[in-house]
Coordinates of C-alpha atoms and ligand atoms in Angstrom, one line a residue:
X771 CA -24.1 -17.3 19.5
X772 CA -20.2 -18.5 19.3
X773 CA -18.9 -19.1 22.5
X774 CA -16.0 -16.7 21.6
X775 CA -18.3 -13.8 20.5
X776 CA -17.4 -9.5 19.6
X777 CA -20.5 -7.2 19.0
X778 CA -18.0 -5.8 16.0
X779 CA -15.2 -7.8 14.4
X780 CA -12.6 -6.1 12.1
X781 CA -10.7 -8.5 10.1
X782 CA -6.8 -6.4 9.1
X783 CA -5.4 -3.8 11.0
X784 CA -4.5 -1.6 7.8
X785 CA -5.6 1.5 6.9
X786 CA -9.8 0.8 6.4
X787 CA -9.5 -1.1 9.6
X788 CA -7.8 1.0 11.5
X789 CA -9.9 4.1 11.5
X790 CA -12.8 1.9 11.6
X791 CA -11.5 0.5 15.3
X792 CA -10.6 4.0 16.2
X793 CA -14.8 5.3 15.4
X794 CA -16.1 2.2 16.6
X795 CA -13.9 2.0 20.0
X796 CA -14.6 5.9 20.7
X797 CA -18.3 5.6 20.0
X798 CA -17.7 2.4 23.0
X799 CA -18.3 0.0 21.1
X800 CA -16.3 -3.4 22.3
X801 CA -13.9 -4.5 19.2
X802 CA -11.9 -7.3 18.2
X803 CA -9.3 -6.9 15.5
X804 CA -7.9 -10.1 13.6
X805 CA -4.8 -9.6 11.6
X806 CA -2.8 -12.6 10.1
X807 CA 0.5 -11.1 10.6
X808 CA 2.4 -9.8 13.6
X809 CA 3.0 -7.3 15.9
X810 CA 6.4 -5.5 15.4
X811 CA 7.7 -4.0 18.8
X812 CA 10.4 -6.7 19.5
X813 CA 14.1 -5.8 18.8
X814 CA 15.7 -8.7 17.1
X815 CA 19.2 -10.2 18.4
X816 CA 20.8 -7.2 16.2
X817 CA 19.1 -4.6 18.6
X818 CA 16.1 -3.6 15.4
X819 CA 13.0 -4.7 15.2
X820 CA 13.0 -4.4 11.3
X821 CA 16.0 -5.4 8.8
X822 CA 16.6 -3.3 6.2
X823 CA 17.0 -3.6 2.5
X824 CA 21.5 -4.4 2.2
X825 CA 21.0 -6.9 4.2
X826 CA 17.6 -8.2 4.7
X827 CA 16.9 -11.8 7.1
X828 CA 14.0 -13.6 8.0
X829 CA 11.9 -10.3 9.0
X830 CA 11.6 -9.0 5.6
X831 CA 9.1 -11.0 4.2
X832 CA 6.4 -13.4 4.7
X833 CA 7.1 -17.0 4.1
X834 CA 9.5 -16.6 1.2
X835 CA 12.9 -18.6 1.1
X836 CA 14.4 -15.5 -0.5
X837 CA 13.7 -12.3 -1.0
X838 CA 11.8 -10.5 -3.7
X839 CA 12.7 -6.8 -3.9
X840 CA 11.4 -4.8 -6.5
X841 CA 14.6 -3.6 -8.1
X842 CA 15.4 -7.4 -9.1
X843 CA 19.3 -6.5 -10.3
X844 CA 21.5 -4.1 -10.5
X845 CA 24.3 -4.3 -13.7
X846 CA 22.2 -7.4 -14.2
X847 CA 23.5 -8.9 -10.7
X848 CA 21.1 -9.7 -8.2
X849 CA 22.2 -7.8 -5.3
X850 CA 19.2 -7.3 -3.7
X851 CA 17.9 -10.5 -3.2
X852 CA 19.3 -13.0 0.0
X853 CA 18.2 -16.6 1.0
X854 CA 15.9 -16.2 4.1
X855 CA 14.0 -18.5 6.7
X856 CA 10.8 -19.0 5.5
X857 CA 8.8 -16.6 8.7
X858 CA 5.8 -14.4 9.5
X859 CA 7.8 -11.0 8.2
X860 CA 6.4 -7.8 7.4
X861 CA 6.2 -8.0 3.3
X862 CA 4.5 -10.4 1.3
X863 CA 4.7 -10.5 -2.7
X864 CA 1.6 -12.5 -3.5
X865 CA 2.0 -13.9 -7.3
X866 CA -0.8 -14.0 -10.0
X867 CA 0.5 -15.4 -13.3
X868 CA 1.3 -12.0 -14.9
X869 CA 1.0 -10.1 -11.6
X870 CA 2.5 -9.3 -8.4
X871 CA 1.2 -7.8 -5.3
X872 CA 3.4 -6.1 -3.1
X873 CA 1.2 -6.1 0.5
X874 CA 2.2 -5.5 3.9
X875 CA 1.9 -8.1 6.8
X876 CA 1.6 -7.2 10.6
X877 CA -0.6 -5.0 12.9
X878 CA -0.5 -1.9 10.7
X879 CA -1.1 -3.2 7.5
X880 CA 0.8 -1.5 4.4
X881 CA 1.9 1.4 6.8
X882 CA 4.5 -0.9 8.2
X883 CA 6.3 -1.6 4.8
X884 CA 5.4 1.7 2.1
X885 CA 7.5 4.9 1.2
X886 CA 4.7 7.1 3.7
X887 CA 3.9 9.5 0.8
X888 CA 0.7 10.7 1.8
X889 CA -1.2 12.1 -1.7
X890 CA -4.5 13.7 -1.8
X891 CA -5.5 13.2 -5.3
X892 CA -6.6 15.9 -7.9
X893 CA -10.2 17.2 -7.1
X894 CA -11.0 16.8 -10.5
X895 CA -10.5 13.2 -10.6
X896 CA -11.4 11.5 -7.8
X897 CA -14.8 13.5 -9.1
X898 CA -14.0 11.0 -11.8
X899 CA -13.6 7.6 -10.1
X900 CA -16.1 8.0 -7.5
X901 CA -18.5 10.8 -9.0
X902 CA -21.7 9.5 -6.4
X903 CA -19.3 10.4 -3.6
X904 CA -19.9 14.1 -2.2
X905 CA -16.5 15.7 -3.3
X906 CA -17.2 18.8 -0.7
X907 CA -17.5 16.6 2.0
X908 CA -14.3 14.9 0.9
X909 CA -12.1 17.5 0.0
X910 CA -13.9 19.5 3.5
X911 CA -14.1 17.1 6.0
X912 CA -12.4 13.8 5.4
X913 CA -8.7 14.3 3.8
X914 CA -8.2 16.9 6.6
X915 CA -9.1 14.8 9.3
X916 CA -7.1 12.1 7.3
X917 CA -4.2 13.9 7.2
X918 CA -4.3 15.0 10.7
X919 CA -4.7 11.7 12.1
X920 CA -1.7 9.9 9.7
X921 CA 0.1 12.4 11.0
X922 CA 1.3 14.2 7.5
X923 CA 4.1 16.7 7.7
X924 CA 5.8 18.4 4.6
X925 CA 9.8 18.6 3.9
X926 CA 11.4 21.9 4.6
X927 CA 11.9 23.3 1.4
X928 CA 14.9 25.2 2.6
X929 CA 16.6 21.8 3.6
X930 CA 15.8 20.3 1.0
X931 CA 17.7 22.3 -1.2
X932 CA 20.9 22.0 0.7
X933 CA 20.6 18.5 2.1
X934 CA 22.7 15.7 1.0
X935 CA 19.4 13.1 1.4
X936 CA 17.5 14.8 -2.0
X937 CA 20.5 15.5 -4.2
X938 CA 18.5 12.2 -6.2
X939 CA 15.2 13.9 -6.0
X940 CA 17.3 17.3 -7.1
X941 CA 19.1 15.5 -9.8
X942 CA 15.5 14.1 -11.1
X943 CA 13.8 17.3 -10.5
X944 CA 16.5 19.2 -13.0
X945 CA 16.3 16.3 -15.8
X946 CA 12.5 17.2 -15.1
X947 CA 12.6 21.0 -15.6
X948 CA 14.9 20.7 -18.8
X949 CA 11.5 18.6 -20.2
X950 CA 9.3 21.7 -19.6
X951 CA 6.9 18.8 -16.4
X952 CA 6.4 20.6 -13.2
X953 CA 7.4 18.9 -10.1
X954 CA 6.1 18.7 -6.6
X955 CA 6.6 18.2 -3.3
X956 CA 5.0 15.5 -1.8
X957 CA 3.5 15.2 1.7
X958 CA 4.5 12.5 3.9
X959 CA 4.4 10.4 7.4
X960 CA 7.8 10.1 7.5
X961 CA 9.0 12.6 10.3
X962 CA 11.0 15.0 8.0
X963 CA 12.3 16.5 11.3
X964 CA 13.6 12.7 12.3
X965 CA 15.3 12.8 8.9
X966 CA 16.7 16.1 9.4
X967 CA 18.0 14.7 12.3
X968 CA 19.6 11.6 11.3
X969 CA 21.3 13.4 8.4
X970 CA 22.5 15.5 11.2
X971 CA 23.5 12.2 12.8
X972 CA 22.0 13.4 16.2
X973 CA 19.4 10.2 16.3
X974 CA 19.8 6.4 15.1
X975 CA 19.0 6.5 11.1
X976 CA 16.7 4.9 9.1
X977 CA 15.3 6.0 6.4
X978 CA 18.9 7.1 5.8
X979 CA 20.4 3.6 6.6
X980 CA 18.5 1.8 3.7
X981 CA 15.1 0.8 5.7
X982 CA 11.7 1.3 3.8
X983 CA 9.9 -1.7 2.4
X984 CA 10.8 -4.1 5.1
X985 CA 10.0 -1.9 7.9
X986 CA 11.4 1.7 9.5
X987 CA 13.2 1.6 12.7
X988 CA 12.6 4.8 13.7
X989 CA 11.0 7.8 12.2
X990 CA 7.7 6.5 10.5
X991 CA 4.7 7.5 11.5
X992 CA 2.8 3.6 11.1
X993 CA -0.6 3.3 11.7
X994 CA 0.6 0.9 15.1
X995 CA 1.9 4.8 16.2
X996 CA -1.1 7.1 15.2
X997 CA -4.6 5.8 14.2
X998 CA -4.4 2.0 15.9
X999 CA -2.1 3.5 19.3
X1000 CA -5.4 5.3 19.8
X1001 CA -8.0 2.5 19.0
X1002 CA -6.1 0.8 22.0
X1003 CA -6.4 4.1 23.8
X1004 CA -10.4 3.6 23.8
X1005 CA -9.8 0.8 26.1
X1006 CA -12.4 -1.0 23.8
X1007 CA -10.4 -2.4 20.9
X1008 CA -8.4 -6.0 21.4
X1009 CA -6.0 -6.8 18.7
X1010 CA -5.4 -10.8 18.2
X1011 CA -2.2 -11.0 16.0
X1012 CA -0.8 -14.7 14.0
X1013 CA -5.3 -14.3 13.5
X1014 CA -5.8 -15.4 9.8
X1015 CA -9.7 -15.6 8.9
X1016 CA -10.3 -18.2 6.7
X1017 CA -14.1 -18.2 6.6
X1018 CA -17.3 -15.8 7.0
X1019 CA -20.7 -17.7 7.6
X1020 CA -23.8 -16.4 8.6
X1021 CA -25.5 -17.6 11.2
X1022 CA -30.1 -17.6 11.3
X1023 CA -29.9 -15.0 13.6
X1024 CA -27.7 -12.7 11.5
X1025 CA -24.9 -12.5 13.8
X1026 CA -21.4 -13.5 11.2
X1027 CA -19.2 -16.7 12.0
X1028 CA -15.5 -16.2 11.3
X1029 CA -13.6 -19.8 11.2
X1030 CA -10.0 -18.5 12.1
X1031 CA -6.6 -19.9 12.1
X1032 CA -4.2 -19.1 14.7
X1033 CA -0.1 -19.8 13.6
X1034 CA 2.9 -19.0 15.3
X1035 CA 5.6 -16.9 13.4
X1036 CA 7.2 -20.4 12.0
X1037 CA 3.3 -20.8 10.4
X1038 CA 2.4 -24.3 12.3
X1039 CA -1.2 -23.7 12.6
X1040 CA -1.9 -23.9 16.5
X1041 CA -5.8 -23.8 16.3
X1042 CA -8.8 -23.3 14.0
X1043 CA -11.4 -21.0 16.5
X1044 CA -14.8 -20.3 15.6
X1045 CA -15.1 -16.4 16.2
X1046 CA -18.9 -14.6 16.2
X1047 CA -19.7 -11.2 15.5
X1048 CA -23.0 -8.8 15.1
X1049 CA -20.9 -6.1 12.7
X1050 CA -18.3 -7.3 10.3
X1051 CA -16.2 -5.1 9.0
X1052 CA -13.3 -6.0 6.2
X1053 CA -10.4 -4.2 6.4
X1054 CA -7.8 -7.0 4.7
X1055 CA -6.9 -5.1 1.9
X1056 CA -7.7 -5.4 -1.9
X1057 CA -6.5 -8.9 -2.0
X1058 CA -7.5 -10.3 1.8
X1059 CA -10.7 -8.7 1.9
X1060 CA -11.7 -9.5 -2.0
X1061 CA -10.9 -13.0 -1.2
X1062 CA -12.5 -14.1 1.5
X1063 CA -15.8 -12.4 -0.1
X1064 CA -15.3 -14.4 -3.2
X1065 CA -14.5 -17.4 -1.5
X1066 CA -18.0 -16.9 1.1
X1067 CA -20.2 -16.5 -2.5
X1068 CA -18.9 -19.4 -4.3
X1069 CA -18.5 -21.7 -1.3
X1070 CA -22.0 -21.1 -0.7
X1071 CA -21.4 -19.5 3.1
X1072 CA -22.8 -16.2 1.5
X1073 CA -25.1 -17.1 -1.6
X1074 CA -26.7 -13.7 -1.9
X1075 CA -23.3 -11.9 -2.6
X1076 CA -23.6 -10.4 -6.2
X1077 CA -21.7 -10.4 -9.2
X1078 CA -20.1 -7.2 -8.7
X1079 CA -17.3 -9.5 -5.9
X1080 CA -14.3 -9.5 -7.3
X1081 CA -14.8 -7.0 -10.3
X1082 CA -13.0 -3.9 -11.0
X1083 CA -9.5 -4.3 -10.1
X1084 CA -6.7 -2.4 -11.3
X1085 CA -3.0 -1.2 -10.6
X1086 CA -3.2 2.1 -10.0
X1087 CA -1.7 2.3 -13.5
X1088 CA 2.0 1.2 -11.5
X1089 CA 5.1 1.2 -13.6
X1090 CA 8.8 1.6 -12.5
X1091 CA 11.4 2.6 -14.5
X1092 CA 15.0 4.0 -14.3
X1093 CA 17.2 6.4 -16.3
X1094 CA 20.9 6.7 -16.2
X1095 CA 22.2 9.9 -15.5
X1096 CA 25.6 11.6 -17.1
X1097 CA 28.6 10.7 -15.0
X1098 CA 28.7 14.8 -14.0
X1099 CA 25.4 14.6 -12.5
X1100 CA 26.1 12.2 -9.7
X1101 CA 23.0 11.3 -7.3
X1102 CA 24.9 11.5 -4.3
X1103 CA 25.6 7.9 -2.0
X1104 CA 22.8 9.1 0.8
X1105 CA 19.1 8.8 -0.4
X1106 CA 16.8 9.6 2.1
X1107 CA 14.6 5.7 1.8
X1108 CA 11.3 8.1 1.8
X1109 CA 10.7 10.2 -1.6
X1110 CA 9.4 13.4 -1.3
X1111 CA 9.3 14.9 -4.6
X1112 CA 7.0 14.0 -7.7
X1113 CA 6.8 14.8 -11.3
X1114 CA 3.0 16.2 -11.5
X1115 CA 2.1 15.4 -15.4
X1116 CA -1.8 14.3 -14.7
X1117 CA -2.9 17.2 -16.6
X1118 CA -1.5 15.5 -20.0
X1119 CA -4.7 15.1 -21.7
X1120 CA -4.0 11.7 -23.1
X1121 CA -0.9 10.1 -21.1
X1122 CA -1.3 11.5 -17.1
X1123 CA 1.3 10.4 -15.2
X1124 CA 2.0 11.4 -11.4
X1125 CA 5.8 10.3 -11.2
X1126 CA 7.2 9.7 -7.8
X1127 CA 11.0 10.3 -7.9
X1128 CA 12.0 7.0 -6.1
X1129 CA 15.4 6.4 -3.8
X1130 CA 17.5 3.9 -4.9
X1131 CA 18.8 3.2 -0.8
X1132 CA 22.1 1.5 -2.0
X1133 CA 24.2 3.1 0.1
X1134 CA 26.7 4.3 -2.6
X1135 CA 26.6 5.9 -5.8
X1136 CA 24.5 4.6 -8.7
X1137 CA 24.4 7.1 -11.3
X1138 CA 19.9 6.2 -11.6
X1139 CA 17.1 8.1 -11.3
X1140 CA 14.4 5.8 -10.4
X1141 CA 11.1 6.2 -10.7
X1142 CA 7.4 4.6 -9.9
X1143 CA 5.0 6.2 -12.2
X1144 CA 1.9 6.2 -11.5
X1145 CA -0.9 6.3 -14.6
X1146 CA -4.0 6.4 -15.7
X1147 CA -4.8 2.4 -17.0
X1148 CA -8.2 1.8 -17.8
X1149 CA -7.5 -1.9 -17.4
X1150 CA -9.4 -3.7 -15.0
X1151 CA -9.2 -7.6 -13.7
X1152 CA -11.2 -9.6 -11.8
X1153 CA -10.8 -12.7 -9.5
X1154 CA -12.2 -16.2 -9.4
X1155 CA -12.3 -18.7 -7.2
X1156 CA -10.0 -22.0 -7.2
X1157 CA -11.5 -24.7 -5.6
X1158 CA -8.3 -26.8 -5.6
X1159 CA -6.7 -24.3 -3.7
X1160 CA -9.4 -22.7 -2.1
X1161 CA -8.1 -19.5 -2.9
X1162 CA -9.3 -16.1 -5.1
X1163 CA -6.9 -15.5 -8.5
X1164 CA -6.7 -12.8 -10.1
X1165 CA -7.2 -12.6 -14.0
X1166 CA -4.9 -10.1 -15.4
X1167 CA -3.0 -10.9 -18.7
X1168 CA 0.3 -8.8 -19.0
X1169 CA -1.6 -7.1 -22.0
X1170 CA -3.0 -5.2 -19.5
X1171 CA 0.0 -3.5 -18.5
X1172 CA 0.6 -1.9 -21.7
X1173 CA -1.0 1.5 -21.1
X1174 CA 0.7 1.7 -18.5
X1175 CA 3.7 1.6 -20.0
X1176 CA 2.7 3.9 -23.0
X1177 CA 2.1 6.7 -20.9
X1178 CA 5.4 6.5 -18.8
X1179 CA 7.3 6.4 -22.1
X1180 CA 5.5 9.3 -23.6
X1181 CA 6.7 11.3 -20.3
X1182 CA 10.2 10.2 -19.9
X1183 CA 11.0 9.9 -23.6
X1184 CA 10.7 13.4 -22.6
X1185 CA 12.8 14.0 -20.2
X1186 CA 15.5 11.4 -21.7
X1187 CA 15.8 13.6 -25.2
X1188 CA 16.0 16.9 -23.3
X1189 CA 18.7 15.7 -20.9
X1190 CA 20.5 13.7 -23.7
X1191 CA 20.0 10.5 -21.3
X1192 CA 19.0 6.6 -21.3
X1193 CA 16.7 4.3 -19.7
X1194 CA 18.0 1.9 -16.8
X1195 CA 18.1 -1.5 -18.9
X1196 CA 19.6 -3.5 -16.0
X1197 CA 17.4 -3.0 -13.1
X1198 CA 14.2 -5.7 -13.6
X1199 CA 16.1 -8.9 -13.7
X1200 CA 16.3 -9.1 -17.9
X1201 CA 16.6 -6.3 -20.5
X1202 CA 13.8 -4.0 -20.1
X1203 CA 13.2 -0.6 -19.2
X1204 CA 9.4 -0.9 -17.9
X1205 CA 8.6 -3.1 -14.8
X1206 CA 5.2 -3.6 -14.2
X1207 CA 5.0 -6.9 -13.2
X1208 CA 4.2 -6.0 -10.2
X1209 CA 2.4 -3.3 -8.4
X1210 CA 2.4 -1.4 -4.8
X1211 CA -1.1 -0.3 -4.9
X1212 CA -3.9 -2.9 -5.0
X1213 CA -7.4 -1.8 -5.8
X1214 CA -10.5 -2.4 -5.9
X1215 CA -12.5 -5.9 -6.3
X1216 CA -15.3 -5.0 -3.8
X1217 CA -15.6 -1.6 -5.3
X1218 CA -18.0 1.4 -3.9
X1219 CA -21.4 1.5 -4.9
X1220 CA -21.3 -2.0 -7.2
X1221 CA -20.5 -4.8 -4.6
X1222 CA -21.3 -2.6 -1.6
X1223 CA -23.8 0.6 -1.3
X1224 CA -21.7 3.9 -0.9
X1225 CA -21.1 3.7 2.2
X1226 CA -19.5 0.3 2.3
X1227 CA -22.4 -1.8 3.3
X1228 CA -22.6 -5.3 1.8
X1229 CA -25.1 -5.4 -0.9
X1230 CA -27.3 -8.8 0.0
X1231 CA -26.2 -8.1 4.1
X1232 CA -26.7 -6.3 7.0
X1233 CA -24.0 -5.2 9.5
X1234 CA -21.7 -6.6 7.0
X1235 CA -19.0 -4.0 5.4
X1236 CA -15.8 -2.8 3.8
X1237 CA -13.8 -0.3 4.5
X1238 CA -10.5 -0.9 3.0
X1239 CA -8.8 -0.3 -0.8
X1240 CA -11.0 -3.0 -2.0
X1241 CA -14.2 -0.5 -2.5
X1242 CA -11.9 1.9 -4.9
X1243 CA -12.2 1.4 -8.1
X1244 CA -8.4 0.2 -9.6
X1245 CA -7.2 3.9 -10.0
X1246 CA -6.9 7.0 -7.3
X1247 CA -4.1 9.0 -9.6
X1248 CA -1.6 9.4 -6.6
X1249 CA -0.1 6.9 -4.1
X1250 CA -3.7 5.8 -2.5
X1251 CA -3.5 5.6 1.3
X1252 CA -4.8 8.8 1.6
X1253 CA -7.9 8.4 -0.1
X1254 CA -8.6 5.2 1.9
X1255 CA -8.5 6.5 5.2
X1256 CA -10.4 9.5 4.7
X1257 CA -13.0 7.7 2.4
X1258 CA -13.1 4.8 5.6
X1259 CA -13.6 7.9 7.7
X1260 CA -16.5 9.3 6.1
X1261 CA -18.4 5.6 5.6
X1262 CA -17.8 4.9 9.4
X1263 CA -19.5 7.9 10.7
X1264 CA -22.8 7.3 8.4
X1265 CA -22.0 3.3 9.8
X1266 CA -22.2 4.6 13.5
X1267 CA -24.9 7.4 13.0
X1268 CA -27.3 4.6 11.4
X1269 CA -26.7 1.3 12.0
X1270 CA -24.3 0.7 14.9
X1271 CA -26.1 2.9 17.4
Ligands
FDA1716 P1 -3.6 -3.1 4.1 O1 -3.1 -3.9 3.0 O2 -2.8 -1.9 4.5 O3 -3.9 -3.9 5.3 C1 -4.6 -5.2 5.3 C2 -4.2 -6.0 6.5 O4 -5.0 -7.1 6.6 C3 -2.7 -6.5 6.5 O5 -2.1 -6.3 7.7 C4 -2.9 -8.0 6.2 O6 -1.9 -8.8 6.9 C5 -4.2 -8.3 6.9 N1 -5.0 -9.4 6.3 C6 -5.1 -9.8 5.1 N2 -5.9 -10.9 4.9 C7 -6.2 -11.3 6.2 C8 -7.0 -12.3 6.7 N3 -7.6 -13.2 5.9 N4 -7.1 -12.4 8.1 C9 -6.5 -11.5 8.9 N5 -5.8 -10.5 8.4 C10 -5.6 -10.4 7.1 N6 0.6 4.0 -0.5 C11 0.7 5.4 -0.4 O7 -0.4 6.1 -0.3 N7 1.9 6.0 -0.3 C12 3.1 5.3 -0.4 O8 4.2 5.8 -0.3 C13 3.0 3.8 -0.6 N8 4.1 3.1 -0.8 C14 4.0 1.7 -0.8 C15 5.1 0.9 -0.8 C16 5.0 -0.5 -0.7 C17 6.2 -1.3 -0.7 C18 3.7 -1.1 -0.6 C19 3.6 -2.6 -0.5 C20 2.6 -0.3 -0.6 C21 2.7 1.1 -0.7 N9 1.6 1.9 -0.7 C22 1.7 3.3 -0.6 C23 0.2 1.3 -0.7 C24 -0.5 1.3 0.6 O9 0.4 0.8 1.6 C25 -1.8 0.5 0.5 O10 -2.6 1.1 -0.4 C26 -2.5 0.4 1.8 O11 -1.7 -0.2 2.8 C27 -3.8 -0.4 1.7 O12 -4.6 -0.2 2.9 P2 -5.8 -1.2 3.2 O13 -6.5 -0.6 4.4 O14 -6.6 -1.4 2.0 O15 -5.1 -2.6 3.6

């Protein structure tokens, strides 16, 4: 046994992980929790303990010299973008050739860096994408007890109307109507009564002062404040932060050896530690845990890992796009950072598109309606391991991209004839109107039922499992940390009930 040993290990602190620590730790079982990044409770010299998006620093992203933002330009200027320290912040944008992976860094995973919108996706499909998973049990049991313990609240509808924050989302939701789509509201873990506050400018703002993808100030509900705040609560779970693992060996008597890296925030490694466990769970996300399985089959630490490793990985069909509005239909200088409204087209029989009506958080008038479409690609990738580098890639040829594309135009082609409006050529850093170079939502690669059983257990292991976006199968419809939390709740209780106990 190592001398630094944990009868369960959970590498990440995102979503997977964190419900996984929060069943494990309640149950009493002792729990370590690895995560690369850092823990975000320390105000800065500035009094925050997150920049925001005018003027981001060193804290907005993880080891870049400048900053990547997703809207690249603005009139074709780069406004976004600022030269930064190179520093352990809270967003990372991990390039693929062709593709770009927008993940969050820190204890809390994603839920330190995303817009909060917290989706449930159509009955119908996730029947679809994961058709061996009991649908009663999900739509019964685990998306309530999801939702309840992310915290999800709903915008007043009453406010919403009159508020100055959603004059965008109202100004989308009218092109919208004029094109016959439905819209929606859309459930969040933003405190809408925080916001309703800050508009009221009766509490510090934030996501009215431009803060969302490099981390909110105030008023999100993280995982660090719900799900992992009670893992600690157990008094069983230990979280090590600046904790990247590298490698998973196993050892002859089953237990797992972890060969970690400890860094401080400048990243000058301070030690390699050999970390044991009994149960391993991976909560690193699409991309962290994917890799390290890949690397564990071909590096021959794993052998018996199968094929299925690194298949099946998609975009969640992601594309963004913009569309300039008339100069009489301004969107108003205050967007609220966190959207809360959606255009609801997944019923289109051949395009679906669920259409989150985005903020652009400039701080002053900008005339777009941006959106971050999400759509129904059957396009998957796969990654494979580079030696040189010792690293997983991921295959995916900007071909791949095109249906994505397709089906956003075939919805806002729409909406742009029956409003007598344009698409947003200048936002993406050249001429075009589709971005989706990049995407938000990572998933798939160790997908449920192929690389692991259906429940998330390791095929060719024992007391080895996943638990994070990685076992979904490239597509969820809607914004995905939902589904990954409840479908990480109902694998941990089968975990517990059989194997752990
Ligand atoms: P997640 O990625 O959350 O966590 C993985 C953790 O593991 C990270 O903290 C990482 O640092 C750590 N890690 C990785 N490799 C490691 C290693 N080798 N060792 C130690 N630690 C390691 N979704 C949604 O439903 N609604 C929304 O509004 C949005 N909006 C949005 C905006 C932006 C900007 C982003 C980037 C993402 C979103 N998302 C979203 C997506 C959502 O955040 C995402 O799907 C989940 O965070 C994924 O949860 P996981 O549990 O899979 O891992």
């Amino acid at each position: 046994q190592a001398a630094d040993y944990s009868p369960a290990v959970i590498i990440g602190t995102g979503y997977g992980a964190a419900v996984t620590a929060l069943r494990l730790g309640a149950a009493g079982i002792p729990v370590v929790m690895l995560e690369m990044g850092q823990l975000w409770n320390t105000p800065g010299s500035d009094g925050k303990i997150f920049a925001n998006m005018l003027s981001p620093d060193k804290r907005s992203m993880w080891f870049k010299k400048r900053t990547e933002a997703p809207l690249a330009s603005f009139l074709w200027l780069d406004f976004a973008n600022h030269d930064i320290d190179p520093y352990a912040g809270v967003l990372d944008r991990v390039h693929f050739g062709d593709m770009s992976v927008f993940v969050g860094r820190g204890v809390g995973g994603g839920s330190l860096v995303n817009g909060a919108m917290a989706v449930v996706p159509k009955r119908s499909y996730f029947e679809q994408i994961l058709p061996e998973v009991d649908a009663d049990e999900m739509y019964g049991t685990y998306y309530p007890r999801a939702n309840a313990g992310l915290g999800v609240n709903n915008v007043d509808p009453a406010w919403f109307e009159s508020c100055d924050s959603y004059q965008f989302a109202r100004v989308s939701r009218k092109a919208a109507h004029n094109a016959g789509l439905t819209t929606t509201f859309v459930p969040s873990v933003y405190d809408f009564g925080y916001l309703q506050r800050e508009e009221a400018n009766e509490v510090p703002r934030s996501a009215l002062a431009s803060e969302v993808i490099y981390g909110n100030n105030y008023g999100k509900r993280s995982l660090d404040k719900t799900y992992l705040a009670a893992a600690l609560g157990t008094g069983n779970v230990t979280i090590r932060t600046l904790h990247e693992v590298r490698d998973i060996a196993q050892q002859p008597d089953g237990t797992y050896l972890l060969t970690v890296r400890q860094s401080d925030v400048d990243g000058n490694v301070l030690a390699t530690k050999q970390i044991g466990a009994k149960y391993l769970f991976l909560g690193a996300g699409s991309l962290g845990s994917t890799e390290l399985l890949v690397r564990a089959r071909e590096t021959g630490k794993l052998p018996a890992l199968n094929d299925a490793v690194g298949q099946g990985w998609g975009t969640n069909g992601n594309v963004m796009l913009g569309r300039a509005n008339h100069i009489w239909d301004p969107v108003g200088s205050l967007e609220s950072g966190m959207p809360a409204l959606g255009i609801d087209a997944w019923d289109d029989p051949q395009y679906p598109v669920f259409a989150e009506i985005a903020p652009v958080p400039a701080g002053l008038e900008t005339w777009a309606s941006l959106y971050l479409a999400i759509t129904r690609n059957p396009e998957r990738g796969y990654f494979s391991y580079d030696a040189a580098s010792d690293s997983a890639r991921l295959q995916w040829e900007i071909s791949q991209g095109q249906p994505s594309i397709d089906a956003a135009k075939h919805l806002f082609d729409k909406v742009n004839s029956a409003n007598g409006t344009i698409y947003r050529y200048d936002l993406f850093g050249d001429t075009r109107a589709f971005e989706n170079r990049f995407t938000y939502h990572p998933l798939g690669g160790l997908v449920l039922g192929e690389a692991t059983d259906l429940y998330g257990r390791v095929k060719g292991y024992s007391n080895l499992y996943v638990t994070d976006g990685s076992l979904i199968p490239g597509s969820t419809g809607v914004n995905p940390f939902v589904t990954i939390t409840a479908l990480a709740e109902r694998n941990i209780e089968r975990i517990i009930a059989q194997d752990v106990r």
